[in-house]
Amino acid sequence: ILTMHRIPRGCKGRTGGRPVLLQHGLVSSSFDFLSPPTNLALSYALADAGYDVWLGNFRGNIYSTEHVGYDSTDRRFWNFS
């Protein structure tokens, strides 16, 4: 189960903008798009511009350790094929 985070509107309160997906790189998470100060983060700048911002997560990071059948301590959890 991959967790998605969403910023549906910025500080200006505009909603209904076009969706934008930001996806992190290797060994990272969606937090990378939130960690700079809000006036410097790309995710917040896009939300303030009226976009509906979605932040994705790949398997194996802190936000994507859920599974319908296995716990993350089970070897089968990590069999992605």
GROMACS .gro file of C-alpha atoms in nm:
model
   81
    1ILE     CA    1   0.000   0.000   0.000
    2LEU     CA    2   0.161   0.324  -0.115
    3THR     CA    3   0.076   0.635   0.084
    4MET     CA    4  -0.004   0.956  -0.103
    5HIS     CA    5  -0.008   1.299   0.056
    6ARG     CA    6  -0.211   1.586  -0.084
    7ILE     CA    7  -0.207   1.965  -0.068
    8PRO     CA    8  -0.543   2.056  -0.225
    9ARG     CA    9  -0.501   2.433  -0.179
   10GLY     CA   10  -0.237   2.684  -0.084
   11CYS     CA   11  -0.237   2.978   0.154
   12LYS     CA   12  -0.446   3.180  -0.089
   13GLY     CA   13  -0.727   2.923  -0.061
   14ARG     CA   14  -0.768   2.861  -0.434
   15THR     CA   15  -0.911   2.519  -0.514
   16GLY     CA   16  -1.002   2.325  -0.826
   17GLY     CA   17  -0.665   2.360  -0.996
   18ARG     CA   18  -0.509   2.104  -1.223
   19PRO     CA   19  -0.348   1.807  -1.045
   20VAL     CA   20   0.030   1.782  -1.017
   21LEU     CA   21   0.215   1.470  -0.900
   22LEU     CA   22   0.555   1.515  -0.735
   23GLN     CA   23   0.752   1.191  -0.699
   24HIS     CA   24   1.070   1.166  -0.495
   25GLY     CA   25   1.394   1.001  -0.602
   26LEU     CA   26   1.582   0.698  -0.473
   27VAL     CA   27   1.602   0.641  -0.094
   28SER     CA   28   1.374   0.932  -0.018
   29SER     CA   29   1.008   1.011   0.056
   30SER     CA   30   0.738   1.269  -0.005
   31PHE     CA   31   0.870   1.454   0.301
   32ASP     CA   32   1.147   1.596   0.079
   33PHE     CA   33   0.887   1.819  -0.087
   34LEU     CA   34   0.769   1.950   0.251
   35SER     CA   35   1.091   1.993   0.448
   36PRO     CA   36   1.224   2.325   0.310
   37PRO     CA   37   1.066   2.637   0.462
   38THR     CA   38   0.717   2.683   0.317
   39ASN     CA   39   0.827   2.984   0.111
   40LEU     CA   40   1.093   2.771  -0.065
   41ALA     CA   41   0.924   2.430  -0.106
   42LEU     CA   42   0.808   2.343  -0.459
   43SER     CA   43   0.499   2.165  -0.326
   44TYR     CA   44   0.375   2.474  -0.140
   45ALA     CA   45   0.460   2.708  -0.429
   46LEU     CA   46   0.249   2.494  -0.664
   47ALA     CA   47  -0.039   2.482  -0.415
   48ASP     CA   48  -0.023   2.861  -0.373
   49ALA     CA   49  -0.038   2.891  -0.754
   50GLY     CA   50  -0.367   2.701  -0.749
   51TYR     CA   51  -0.256   2.348  -0.832
   52ASP     CA   52  -0.393   2.036  -0.661
   53VAL     CA   53  -0.063   1.887  -0.541
   54TRP     CA   54  -0.017   1.514  -0.485
   55LEU     CA   55   0.300   1.371  -0.329
   56GLY     CA   56   0.381   1.009  -0.411
   57ASN     CA   57   0.591   0.751  -0.227
   58PHE     CA   58   0.775   0.448  -0.360
   59ARG     CA   59   0.778   0.114  -0.182
   60GLY     CA   60   1.005   0.069   0.116
   61ASN     CA   61   1.011   0.417   0.266
   62ILE     CA   62   0.855   0.521   0.596
   63TYR     CA   63   0.522   0.610   0.435
   64SER     CA   64   0.481   0.285   0.241
   65THR     CA   65   0.534  -0.002   0.482
   66GLU     CA   66   0.180  -0.141   0.479
   67HIS     CA   67   0.078  -0.463   0.306
   68VAL     CA   68  -0.251  -0.651   0.282
   69GLY     CA   69  -0.092  -0.982   0.384
   70TYR     CA   70   0.257  -0.936   0.532
   71ASP     CA   71   0.432  -0.734   0.799
   72SER     CA   72   0.746  -0.540   0.699
   73THR     CA   73   0.955  -0.781   0.911
   74ASP     CA   74   0.847  -1.072   0.686
   75ARG     CA   75   1.084  -1.151   0.395
   76ARG     CA   76   0.787  -1.191   0.159
   77PHE     CA   77   0.695  -0.825   0.216
   78TRP     CA   78   1.013  -0.724   0.031
   79ASN     CA   79   0.955  -0.955  -0.270
   80PHE     CA   80   0.848  -0.690  -0.523
   81SER     CA   81   0.842  -0.923  -0.822
   0.00000   0.00000   0.00000
